[in-house]
PDB file of C-alpha atoms and ligand atoms in Angstrom:
ATOM      1  CA  UNK A   2      76.604  69.673 -26.330  1.00 47.00           C
ATOM      2  CA  UNK A   3      79.527  68.842 -28.585  1.00 50.00           C
ATOM      3  CA  UNK A   4      80.187  65.351 -29.776  1.00 54.00           C
ATOM      4  CA  UNK A   5      83.234  63.419 -28.788  1.00 59.00           C
ATOM      5  CA  UNK A   6      84.083  62.395 -32.316  1.00 73.00           C
ATOM      6  CA  UNK A   7      84.404  58.657 -31.918  1.00 84.00           C
ATOM      7  CA  UNK A   8      84.214  56.078 -29.131  1.00 90.00           C
ATOM      8  CA  UNK A   9      86.915  53.434 -28.900  1.00 92.00           C
ATOM      9  CA  UNK A  10      86.104  49.906 -27.851  1.00 94.00           C
ATOM     10  CA  UNK A  11      88.329  48.500 -25.116  1.00 95.00           C
ATOM     11  CA  UNK A  12      90.179  45.474 -26.502  1.00 93.00           C
ATOM     12  CA  UNK A  13      93.252  43.417 -25.726  1.00 92.00           C
ATOM     13  CA  UNK A  14      95.482  45.765 -27.710  1.00 92.00           C
ATOM     14  CA  UNK A  15      94.524  49.018 -26.020  1.00 94.00           C
ATOM     15  CA  UNK A  16      93.442  47.832 -22.563  1.00 95.00           C
ATOM     16  CA  UNK A  17      96.788  48.198 -20.817  1.00 95.00           C
ATOM     17  CA  UNK A  18      97.533  51.689 -22.128  1.00 95.00           C
ATOM     18  CA  UNK A  19      93.950  52.731 -21.350  1.00 96.00           C
ATOM     19  CA  UNK A  20      94.161  51.556 -17.723  1.00 97.00           C
ATOM     20  CA  UNK A  21      97.687  52.970 -17.354  1.00 97.00           C
ATOM     21  CA  UNK A  22      96.352  56.409 -18.392  1.00 97.00           C
ATOM     22  CA  UNK A  23      93.906  56.523 -15.452  1.00 98.00           C
ATOM     23  CA  UNK A  24      94.638  57.055 -11.740  1.00 98.00           C
ATOM     24  CA  UNK A  25      91.065  57.429 -10.452  1.00 98.00           C
ATOM     25  CA  UNK A  26      88.036  55.396 -11.488  1.00 98.00           C
ATOM     26  CA  UNK A  27      84.693  56.958 -10.523  1.00 98.00           C
ATOM     27  CA  UNK A  28      81.774  54.540 -10.770  1.00 98.00           C
ATOM     28  CA  UNK A  29      78.094  55.017 -11.269  1.00 96.00           C
ATOM     29  CA  UNK A  30      76.574  52.016  -9.483  1.00 93.00           C
ATOM     30  CA  UNK A  31      73.213  50.743 -10.744  1.00 90.00           C
ATOM     31  CA  UNK A  32      73.666  49.414 -14.269  1.00 91.00           C
ATOM     32  CA  UNK A  33      77.450  49.287 -13.848  1.00 95.00           C
ATOM     33  CA  UNK A  34      78.284  47.373 -10.649  1.00 96.00           C
ATOM     34  CA  UNK A  35      74.860  45.854 -10.103  1.00 94.00           C
ATOM     35  CA  UNK A  36      71.547  45.632 -11.901  1.00 88.00           C
ATOM     36  CA  UNK A  37      68.610  46.015  -9.497  1.00 81.00           C
ATOM     37  CA  UNK A  38      69.536  43.474  -6.795  1.00 86.00           C
ATOM     38  CA  UNK A  39      72.079  41.434  -8.750  1.00 91.00           C
ATOM     39  CA  UNK A  40      75.832  42.053  -8.875  1.00 95.00           C
ATOM     40  CA  UNK A  41      77.336  42.250 -12.377  1.00 95.00           C
ATOM     41  CA  UNK A  42      79.472  39.089 -12.810  1.00 96.00           C
ATOM     42  CA  UNK A  43      83.136  39.961 -12.283  1.00 97.00           C
ATOM     43  CA  UNK A  44      82.446  43.394 -10.761  1.00 97.00           C
ATOM     44  CA  UNK A  45      83.952  42.554  -7.363  1.00 98.00           C
ATOM     45  CA  UNK A  46      87.057  40.981  -8.948  1.00 97.00           C
ATOM     46  CA  UNK A  47      87.477  43.996 -11.253  1.00 98.00           C
ATOM     47  CA  UNK A  48      87.315  46.511  -8.419  1.00 98.00           C
ATOM     48  CA  UNK A  49      89.720  44.429  -6.332  1.00 98.00           C
ATOM     49  CA  UNK A  50      92.121  44.215  -9.291  1.00 98.00           C
ATOM     50  CA  UNK A  51      92.035  47.973  -9.903  1.00 98.00           C
ATOM     51  CA  UNK A  52      92.292  48.829  -6.203  1.00 98.00           C
ATOM     52  CA  UNK A  53      94.730  46.248  -4.863  1.00 98.00           C
ATOM     53  CA  UNK A  54      96.753  44.921  -7.817  1.00 98.00           C
ATOM     54  CA  UNK A  55      97.111  48.234  -9.659  1.00 98.00           C
ATOM     55  CA  UNK A  56      96.732  50.697  -6.747  1.00 98.00           C
ATOM     56  CA  UNK A  57      94.055  52.790  -8.467  1.00 98.00           C
ATOM     57  CA  UNK A  58      91.799  55.157  -6.556  1.00 98.00           C
ATOM     58  CA  UNK A  59      88.136  54.106  -6.557  1.00 98.00           C
ATOM     59  CA  UNK A  60      85.125  56.394  -5.985  1.00 98.00           C
ATOM     60  CA  UNK A  61      81.372  55.786  -6.120  1.00 98.00           C
ATOM     61  CA  UNK A  62      78.789  58.367  -7.200  1.00 96.00           C
ATOM     62  CA  UNK A  63      75.005  58.425  -6.854  1.00 92.00           C
ATOM     63  CA  UNK A  64      72.430  61.073  -7.683  1.00 93.00           C
ATOM     64  CA  UNK A  65      70.086  59.627  -5.045  1.00 91.00           C
ATOM     65  CA  UNK A  66      69.509  62.336  -2.428  1.00 93.00           C
ATOM     66  CA  UNK A  67      67.467  60.281   0.029  1.00 92.00           C
ATOM     67  CA  UNK A  68      70.360  58.238   1.426  1.00 91.00           C
ATOM     68  CA  UNK A  69      73.333  59.323   3.510  1.00 93.00           C
ATOM     69  CA  UNK A  70      76.812  58.302   2.467  1.00 95.00           C
ATOM     70  CA  UNK A  71      76.763  55.802   5.341  1.00 95.00           C
ATOM     71  CA  UNK A  72      73.573  54.202   4.027  1.00 95.00           C
ATOM     72  CA  UNK A  73      74.981  54.100   0.524  1.00 96.00           C
ATOM     73  CA  UNK A  74      78.240  52.574   1.742  1.00 97.00           C
ATOM     74  CA  UNK A  75      76.179  49.878   3.506  1.00 97.00           C
ATOM     75  CA  UNK A  76      74.369  49.163   0.246  1.00 96.00           C
ATOM     76  CA  UNK A  77      77.627  48.884  -1.738  1.00 97.00           C
ATOM     77  CA  UNK A  78      79.110  46.573   0.891  1.00 97.00           C
ATOM     78  CA  UNK A  79      75.956  44.439   0.893  1.00 97.00           C
ATOM     79  CA  UNK A  80      76.929  43.355  -2.642  1.00 97.00           C
ATOM     80  CA  UNK A  81      80.337  42.227  -1.328  1.00 97.00           C
ATOM     81  CA  UNK A  82      82.142  45.273  -2.744  1.00 98.00           C
ATOM     82  CA  UNK A  83      84.923  46.827  -0.642  1.00 98.00           C
ATOM     83  CA  UNK A  84      84.066  50.461   0.041  1.00 98.00           C
ATOM     84  CA  UNK A  85      85.191  53.190   2.426  1.00 98.00           C
ATOM     85  CA  UNK A  86      83.006  56.096   3.452  1.00 96.00           C
ATOM     86  CA  UNK A  87      85.344  58.697   1.929  1.00 96.00           C
ATOM     87  CA  UNK A  88      84.904  57.016  -1.447  1.00 97.00           C
ATOM     88  CA  UNK A  89      81.145  57.651  -1.582  1.00 97.00           C
ATOM     89  CA  UNK A  90      79.645  60.790  -3.083  1.00 96.00           C
ATOM     90  CA  UNK A  91      75.894  61.336  -3.164  1.00 95.00           C
ATOM     91  CA  UNK A  92      74.049  64.443  -4.292  1.00 95.00           C
ATOM     92  CA  UNK A  93      73.072  65.351  -0.717  1.00 95.00           C
ATOM     93  CA  UNK A  94      76.647  65.130   0.521  1.00 95.00           C
ATOM     94  CA  UNK A  95      77.672  67.049  -2.602  1.00 95.00           C
ATOM     95  CA  UNK A  96      75.185  69.812  -1.730  1.00 96.00           C
ATOM     96  CA  UNK A  97      76.628  70.086   1.801  1.00 96.00           C
ATOM     97  CA  UNK A  98      80.221  70.193   0.552  1.00 94.00           C
ATOM     98  CA  UNK A  99      79.230  72.734  -2.105  1.00 94.00           C
ATOM     99  CA  UNK A 100      77.867  75.030   0.621  1.00 97.00           C
ATOM    100  CA  UNK A 101      81.161  74.615   2.481  1.00 95.00           C
ATOM    101  CA  UNK A 102      83.177  75.383  -0.627  1.00 91.00           C
ATOM    102  CA  UNK A 103      81.253  78.630  -1.283  1.00 94.00           C
ATOM    103  CA  UNK A 104      81.625  79.614   2.395  1.00 97.00           C
ATOM    104  CA  UNK A 105      77.884  79.649   3.075  1.00 98.00           C
ATOM    105  CA  UNK A 106      77.533  81.543   6.388  1.00 98.00           C
ATOM    106  CA  UNK A 107      76.483  78.587   8.536  1.00 96.00           C
ATOM    107  CA  UNK A 108      76.576  80.568  11.796  1.00 97.00           C
ATOM    108  CA  UNK A 109      74.062  83.190  10.702  1.00 97.00           C
ATOM    109  CA  UNK A 110      72.014  81.491   7.966  1.00 98.00           C
ATOM    110  CA  UNK A 111      69.794  78.389   7.853  1.00 98.00           C
ATOM    111  CA  UNK A 112      68.894  75.980   5.060  1.00 98.00           C
ATOM    112  CA  UNK A 113      65.298  75.072   4.205  1.00 98.00           C
ATOM    113  CA  UNK A 114      65.001  71.520   2.913  1.00 98.00           C
ATOM    114  CA  UNK A 115      62.503  69.804   0.700  1.00 98.00           C
ATOM    115  CA  UNK A 116      63.993  66.354   1.069  1.00 97.00           C
ATOM    116  CA  UNK A 117      64.424  63.303   3.246  1.00 95.00           C
ATOM    117  CA  UNK A 118      66.637  62.046   6.055  1.00 95.00           C
ATOM    118  CA  UNK A 119      69.733  61.703   3.848  1.00 95.00           C
ATOM    119  CA  UNK A 120      69.748  65.369   2.901  1.00 97.00           C
ATOM    120  CA  UNK A 121      69.063  66.610   6.418  1.00 97.00           C
ATOM    121  CA  UNK A 122      71.734  64.350   7.957  1.00 96.00           C
ATOM    122  CA  UNK A 123      74.476  65.277   5.472  1.00 96.00           C
ATOM    123  CA  UNK A 124      73.820  68.999   6.056  1.00 98.00           C
ATOM    124  CA  UNK A 125      73.682  68.610   9.824  1.00 97.00           C
ATOM    125  CA  UNK A 126      76.938  66.590   9.757  1.00 96.00           C
ATOM    126  CA  UNK A 127      78.601  69.631   8.142  1.00 97.00           C
ATOM    127  CA  UNK A 128      77.109  71.820  10.906  1.00 98.00           C
ATOM    128  CA  UNK A 129      74.444  73.523   8.801  1.00 98.00           C
ATOM    129  CA  UNK A 130      71.244  74.512  10.602  1.00 98.00           C
ATOM    130  CA  UNK A 131      68.288  73.081   8.711  1.00 98.00           C
ATOM    131  CA  UNK A 132      64.525  73.532   8.699  1.00 96.00           C
ATOM    132  CA  UNK A 133      62.572  70.590   7.333  1.00 93.00           C
ATOM    133  CA  UNK A 134      59.314  70.426   9.251  1.00 84.00           C
ATOM    134  CA  UNK A 135      57.004  73.420   9.267  1.00 84.00           C
ATOM    135  CA  UNK A 136      53.897  74.018  11.337  1.00 80.00           C
ATOM    136  CA  UNK A 137      50.965  72.391   9.617  1.00 80.00           C
ATOM    137  CA  UNK A 138      48.333  74.862   8.567  1.00 78.00           C
ATOM    138  CA  UNK A 139      44.768  74.033   7.647  1.00 79.00           C
ATOM    139  CA  UNK A 140      44.178  73.217   3.987  1.00 80.00           C
ATOM    140  CA  UNK A 141      43.088  76.032   1.744  1.00 82.00           C
ATOM    141  CA  UNK A 142      44.551  79.190   0.242  1.00 85.00           C
ATOM    142  CA  UNK A 143      43.331  81.410   3.070  1.00 81.00           C
ATOM    143  CA  UNK A 144      45.491  79.405   5.449  1.00 83.00           C
ATOM    144  CA  UNK A 145      48.560  78.728   3.266  1.00 87.00           C
ATOM    145  CA  UNK A 146      48.942  82.350   2.182  1.00 87.00           C
ATOM    146  CA  UNK A 147      49.587  83.163   5.836  1.00 88.00           C
ATOM    147  CA  UNK A 148      52.715  80.989   5.870  1.00 89.00           C
ATOM    148  CA  UNK A 149      55.421  82.818   7.825  1.00 92.00           C
ATOM    149  CA  UNK A 150      58.983  82.168   6.672  1.00 95.00           C
ATOM    150  CA  UNK A 151      62.154  82.431   8.734  1.00 96.00           C
ATOM    151  CA  UNK A 152      64.064  85.368   7.249  1.00 97.00           C
ATOM    152  CA  UNK A 153      67.379  83.819   8.317  1.00 98.00           C
ATOM    153  CA  UNK A 154      67.113  81.201   5.584  1.00 98.00           C
ATOM    154  CA  UNK A 155      69.982  81.593   3.129  1.00 98.00           C
ATOM    155  CA  UNK A 156      69.385  78.568   0.909  1.00 98.00           C
ATOM    156  CA  UNK A 157      66.557  76.301  -0.195  1.00 98.00           C
ATOM    157  CA  UNK A 158      67.674  72.807  -1.172  1.00 98.00           C
ATOM    158  CA  UNK A 159      65.242  70.598  -3.062  1.00 98.00           C
ATOM    159  CA  UNK A 160      65.614  66.835  -3.447  1.00 97.00           C
ATOM    160  CA  UNK A 161      63.400  63.774  -3.484  1.00 95.00           C
ATOM    161  CA  UNK A 162      60.677  64.111  -0.815  1.00 96.00           C
ATOM    162  CA  UNK A 163      57.882  61.584  -0.400  1.00 95.00           C
ATOM    163  CA  UNK A 164      56.312  63.875   2.230  1.00 94.00           C
ATOM    164  CA  UNK A 165      56.063  66.838  -0.150  1.00 96.00           C
ATOM    165  CA  UNK A 166      53.100  69.102   0.573  1.00 93.00           C
ATOM    166  CA  UNK A 167      51.754  72.262  -1.049  1.00 93.00           C
ATOM    167  CA  UNK A 168      52.677  74.071   2.120  1.00 92.00           C
ATOM    168  CA  UNK A 169      56.344  73.005   1.876  1.00 95.00           C
ATOM    169  CA  UNK A 170      56.386  74.111  -1.760  1.00 96.00           C
ATOM    170  CA  UNK A 171      54.876  77.443  -0.693  1.00 95.00           C
ATOM    171  CA  UNK A 172      57.524  77.864   2.002  1.00 96.00           C
ATOM    172  CA  UNK A 173      60.337  77.205  -0.503  1.00 97.00           C
ATOM    173  CA  UNK A 174      58.711  79.508  -3.052  1.00 98.00           C
ATOM    174  CA  UNK A 175      58.392  82.336  -0.518  1.00 97.00           C
ATOM    175  CA  UNK A 176      62.009  81.985   0.690  1.00 98.00           C
ATOM    176  CA  UNK A 177      63.345  82.194  -2.866  1.00 98.00           C
ATOM    177  CA  UNK A 178      61.029  85.080  -3.825  1.00 98.00           C
ATOM    178  CA  UNK A 179      61.136  87.134  -0.639  1.00 98.00           C
ATOM    179  CA  UNK A 180      64.601  86.696   0.922  1.00 98.00           C
ATOM    180  CA  UNK A 181      67.302  88.618  -0.892  1.00 97.00           C
ATOM    181  CA  UNK A 182      70.221  86.431  -1.904  1.00 97.00           C
ATOM    182  CA  UNK A 183      68.502  83.162  -0.931  1.00 98.00           C
ATOM    183  CA  UNK A 184      70.063  80.326  -2.975  1.00 98.00           C
ATOM    184  CA  UNK A 185      67.941  77.740  -4.783  1.00 98.00           C
ATOM    185  CA  UNK A 186      69.811  74.446  -5.002  1.00 98.00           C
ATOM    186  CA  UNK A 187      68.636  71.162  -6.561  1.00 98.00           C
ATOM    187  CA  UNK A 188      70.273  67.941  -5.397  1.00 97.00           C
ATOM    188  CA  UNK A 189      69.699  66.223  -8.751  1.00 94.00           C
ATOM    189  CA  UNK A 190      67.620  66.698 -11.894  1.00 92.00           C
ATOM    190  CA  UNK A 191      66.277  63.140 -12.328  1.00 91.00           C
ATOM    191  CA  UNK A 192      62.737  63.348 -13.677  1.00 90.00           C
ATOM    192  CA  UNK A 193      61.705  59.960 -12.321  1.00 87.00           C
ATOM    193  CA  UNK A 194      62.788  57.574  -9.576  1.00 85.00           C
ATOM    194  CA  UNK A 195      63.058  53.871 -10.440  1.00 78.00           C
ATOM    195  CA  UNK A 196      61.394  51.411  -8.053  1.00 78.00           C
ATOM    196  CA  UNK A 197      60.510  47.697  -8.175  1.00 77.00           C
ATOM    197  CA  UNK A 198      59.092  45.881 -11.209  1.00 79.00           C
ATOM    198  CA  UNK A 199      60.210  48.519 -13.680  1.00 76.00           C
ATOM    199  CA  UNK A 200      57.872  51.139 -12.189  1.00 85.00           C
ATOM    200  CA  UNK A 201      58.868  54.745 -11.566  1.00 87.00           C
ATOM    201  CA  UNK A 202      57.835  57.538  -9.200  1.00 90.00           C
ATOM    202  CA  UNK A 203      58.174  61.300  -9.711  1.00 93.00           C
ATOM    203  CA  UNK A 204      61.863  62.075  -9.085  1.00 92.00           C
ATOM    204  CA  UNK A 205      63.648  64.990  -7.430  1.00 95.00           C
ATOM    205  CA  UNK A 206      63.718  66.834 -10.750  1.00 95.00           C
ATOM    206  CA  UNK A 207      59.938  66.900 -10.935  1.00 97.00           C
ATOM    207  CA  UNK A 208      59.769  68.588  -7.517  1.00 98.00           C
ATOM    208  CA  UNK A 209      62.527  71.002  -8.539  1.00 98.00           C
ATOM    209  CA  UNK A 210      60.526  71.837 -11.678  1.00 98.00           C
ATOM    210  CA  UNK A 211      57.555  72.847  -9.572  1.00 98.00           C
ATOM    211  CA  UNK A 212      59.594  75.377  -7.577  1.00 98.00           C
ATOM    212  CA  UNK A 213      61.478  76.518 -10.673  1.00 98.00           C
ATOM    213  CA  UNK A 214      58.188  77.126 -12.481  1.00 98.00           C
ATOM    214  CA  UNK A 215      56.587  79.001  -9.612  1.00 98.00           C
ATOM    215  CA  UNK A 216      59.599  81.209  -8.838  1.00 98.00           C
ATOM    216  CA  UNK A 217      60.985  81.479 -12.386  1.00 98.00           C
ATOM    217  CA  UNK A 218      64.420  81.010 -10.815  1.00 98.00           C
ATOM    218  CA  UNK A 219      66.832  78.436 -12.273  1.00 98.00           C
ATOM    219  CA  UNK A 220      68.351  76.262  -9.553  1.00 98.00           C
ATOM    220  CA  UNK A 221      72.004  75.479  -8.964  1.00 97.00           C
ATOM    221  CA  UNK A 222      72.030  71.730  -9.683  1.00 96.00           C
ATOM    222  CA  UNK A 223      74.505  69.447  -7.908  1.00 96.00           C
ATOM    223  CA  UNK A 224      74.064  65.943  -9.404  1.00 95.00           C
ATOM    224  CA  UNK A 225      74.695  64.403 -12.806  1.00 95.00           C
ATOM    225  CA  UNK A 226      74.768  65.545 -15.623  1.00 94.00           C
ATOM    226  CA  UNK A 227      75.608  69.001 -14.208  1.00 94.00           C
ATOM    227  CA  UNK A 228      79.217  69.381 -13.133  1.00 92.00           C
ATOM    228  CA  UNK A 229      79.041  70.663  -9.555  1.00 93.00           C
ATOM    229  CA  UNK A 230      79.273  67.227  -7.944  1.00 93.00           C
ATOM    230  CA  UNK A 231      82.281  66.442 -10.116  1.00 95.00           C
ATOM    231  CA  UNK A 232      83.848  69.803  -9.251  1.00 92.00           C
ATOM    232  CA  UNK A 233      83.309  68.991  -5.561  1.00 90.00           C
ATOM    233  CA  UNK A 234      84.975  65.576  -6.000  1.00 94.00           C
ATOM    234  CA  UNK A 235      87.950  66.834  -8.042  1.00 95.00           C
ATOM    235  CA  UNK A 236      88.582  69.612  -5.538  1.00 92.00           C
ATOM    236  CA  UNK A 237      88.062  67.583  -2.359  1.00 90.00           C
ATOM    237  CA  UNK A 238      90.220  64.647  -3.512  1.00 93.00           C
ATOM    238  CA  UNK A 239      92.678  66.866  -5.417  1.00 96.00           C
ATOM    239  CA  UNK A 240      92.356  64.792  -8.598  1.00 97.00           C
ATOM    240  CA  UNK A 241      93.977  65.388 -11.981  1.00 98.00           C
ATOM    241  CA  UNK A 242      91.017  65.593 -14.417  1.00 97.00           C
ATOM    242  CA  UNK A 243      93.175  64.268 -17.267  1.00 97.00           C
ATOM    243  CA  UNK A 244      93.809  61.038 -15.329  1.00 98.00           C
ATOM    244  CA  UNK A 245      90.270  60.586 -14.013  1.00 98.00           C
ATOM    245  CA  UNK A 246      87.613  58.361 -15.612  1.00 98.00           C
ATOM    246  CA  UNK A 247      83.864  58.127 -15.073  1.00 98.00           C
ATOM    247  CA  UNK A 248      82.317  54.709 -15.692  1.00 98.00           C
ATOM    248  CA  UNK A 249      78.580  54.762 -16.358  1.00 96.00           C
ATOM    249  CA  UNK A 250      75.711  53.107 -18.186  1.00 94.00           C
ATOM    250  CA  UNK A 251      73.746  56.184 -19.352  1.00 92.00           C
ATOM    251  CA  UNK A 252      74.786  58.564 -22.097  1.00 93.00           C
ATOM    252  CA  UNK A 253      72.466  61.424 -21.071  1.00 89.00           C
ATOM    253  CA  UNK A 254      73.563  61.491 -17.423  1.00 91.00           C
ATOM    254  CA  UNK A 255      76.828  59.605 -16.811  1.00 95.00           C
ATOM    255  CA  UNK A 256      78.669  60.264 -20.052  1.00 95.00           C
ATOM    256  CA  UNK A 257      77.357  63.846 -20.258  1.00 94.00           C
ATOM    257  CA  UNK A 258      78.545  64.346 -16.645  1.00 95.00           C
ATOM    258  CA  UNK A 259      82.086  63.278 -17.551  1.00 96.00           C
ATOM    259  CA  UNK A 260      82.053  65.280 -20.780  1.00 94.00           C
ATOM    260  CA  UNK A 261      80.696  68.450 -19.145  1.00 93.00           C
ATOM    261  CA  UNK A 262      83.209  68.104 -16.303  1.00 94.00           C
ATOM    262  CA  UNK A 263      86.223  67.584 -18.544  1.00 95.00           C
ATOM    263  CA  UNK A 264      87.156  64.027 -17.559  1.00 97.00           C
ATOM    264  CA  UNK A 265      87.278  60.811 -19.600  1.00 96.00           C
ATOM    265  CA  UNK A 266      84.310  58.466 -19.862  1.00 97.00           C
ATOM    266  CA  UNK A 267      83.734  54.745 -20.267  1.00 97.00           C
ATOM    267  CA  UNK A 268      80.281  53.443 -21.203  1.00 97.00           C
ATOM    268  CA  UNK A 269      79.442  49.896 -20.125  1.00 97.00           C
ATOM    269  CA  UNK A 270      76.596  48.150 -21.896  1.00 95.00           C
ATOM    270  CA  UNK A 271      75.120  46.389 -18.847  1.00 92.00           C
ATOM    271  CA  UNK A 272      72.571  49.143 -18.137  1.00 90.00           C
ATOM    272  CA  UNK A 273      70.414  51.679 -19.942  1.00 88.00           C
ATOM    273  CA  UNK A 274      72.316  52.846 -23.045  1.00 90.00           C
ATOM    274  CA  UNK A 275      72.901  50.533 -25.986  1.00 91.00           C
ATOM    275  CA  UNK A 276      75.742  50.126 -28.476  1.00 94.00           C
ATOM    276  CA  UNK A 277      73.398  51.264 -31.283  1.00 93.00           C
ATOM    277  CA  UNK A 278      73.194  54.732 -29.673  1.00 92.00           C
ATOM    278  CA  UNK A 279      76.863  55.607 -30.149  1.00 93.00           C
ATOM    279  CA  UNK A 280      79.193  56.247 -33.088  1.00 90.00           C
ATOM    280  CA  UNK A 281      76.432  57.089 -35.526  1.00 86.00           C
ATOM    281  CA  UNK A 282      75.033  60.224 -37.067  1.00 83.00           C
ATOM    282  CA  UNK A 283      72.178  60.465 -34.550  1.00 82.00           C
ATOM    283  CA  UNK A 284      74.456  60.172 -31.491  1.00 84.00           C
ATOM    284  CA  UNK A 285      74.044  63.168 -29.212  1.00 84.00           C
ATOM    285  CA  UNK A 286      77.133  62.237 -27.220  1.00 89.00           C
ATOM    286  CA  UNK A 287      79.760  59.535 -27.506  1.00 93.00           C
ATOM    287  CA  UNK A 288      81.838  58.226 -24.598  1.00 96.00           C
ATOM    288  CA  UNK A 289      85.615  58.210 -25.011  1.00 95.00           C
ATOM    289  CA  UNK A 290      85.556  54.429 -24.567  1.00 96.00           C
ATOM    290  CA  UNK A 291      82.994  51.648 -24.395  1.00 97.00           C
ATOM    291  CA  UNK A 292      82.950  47.996 -23.468  1.00 97.00           C
ATOM    292  CA  UNK A 293      80.358  45.299 -22.766  1.00 97.00           C
ATOM    293  CA  UNK A 294      80.880  45.021 -19.026  1.00 97.00           C
ATOM    294  CA  UNK A 295      83.126  46.349 -16.307  1.00 97.00           C
ATOM    295  CA  UNK A 296      84.636  42.853 -16.054  1.00 97.00           C
ATOM    296  CA  UNK A 297      86.322  43.520 -19.420  1.00 97.00           C
ATOM    297  CA  UNK A 298      88.876  45.581 -17.487  1.00 97.00           C
ATOM    298  CA  UNK A 299      90.269  42.392 -15.944  1.00 96.00           C
ATOM    299  CA  UNK A 300      93.408  41.038 -17.614  1.00 93.00           C
ATOM    300  CA  UNK A 301      92.506  38.645 -20.418  1.00 82.00           C
ATOM    301  CA  UNK A 302      93.601  35.031 -20.296  1.00 65.00           C
ATOM    302  CA  UNK A 303      95.042  34.846 -23.794  1.00 50.00           C
TER     303      UNK A 303
HETATM  304 MG1   MG B 421      73.390  53.833 -13.704  1.00 94.21          MG
END
């Protein structure tokens, strides 16, 4: 990954020209708009200012594959943030739109899912036939090796799945190995999944790794920091990449996502990545811009 040479801090001198140079603001949410269950002070006012006072386009992005766009919209609104369903992009919705964009033959082929309700619902809403539940076999290799796959499966999509079983993994493995042309798609590469009290669970990426290791096939990955979700967004909303900004709190996912996808990036320091990680010799990637909090985009009083 190449370095962006230097990150500029947003200040009173450059703020107006910076905001004027952007038509569409795409937001990562946790760490930017809220932190765990608490809204970032000024976030609502900032979004209202960008949306209503300046007429900017606002979009929200999440790598989380377990929720539908509807569920994610509900969550955003629960913080008091104005949000419309067409402004929400999750990795499951991105996977469904990706299949549409590559003209996946939905009339003749089915999709096998390792994932939860959000993934199944987004695919079904785009009229894809999905298989999620498989007949439970008895434990043991003698039983599992007799797994019979549906040869009409044209894609395996893997996301976060708290009901993962060896048998589901076997089914996915067999589809990818035995059906010619079967796609292997990962909703998102996150290694872990943050839960309460600073704890984590194995994330979608850890399940993807299992299937990738067993099949030795590299998946097509939709979510951050890969660029497919961004490609889907730019294409679907017909955006000019030069006038589109991603606002995030993580260098290795959010800022890499913007960099890899050819749009501008703004790092806010309310989440994971720290000021000490940028603009120095050890920096793996620098954002185009940085600022302490999203609320810094509001007009200053002086
Ligand atoms: Mg974040």
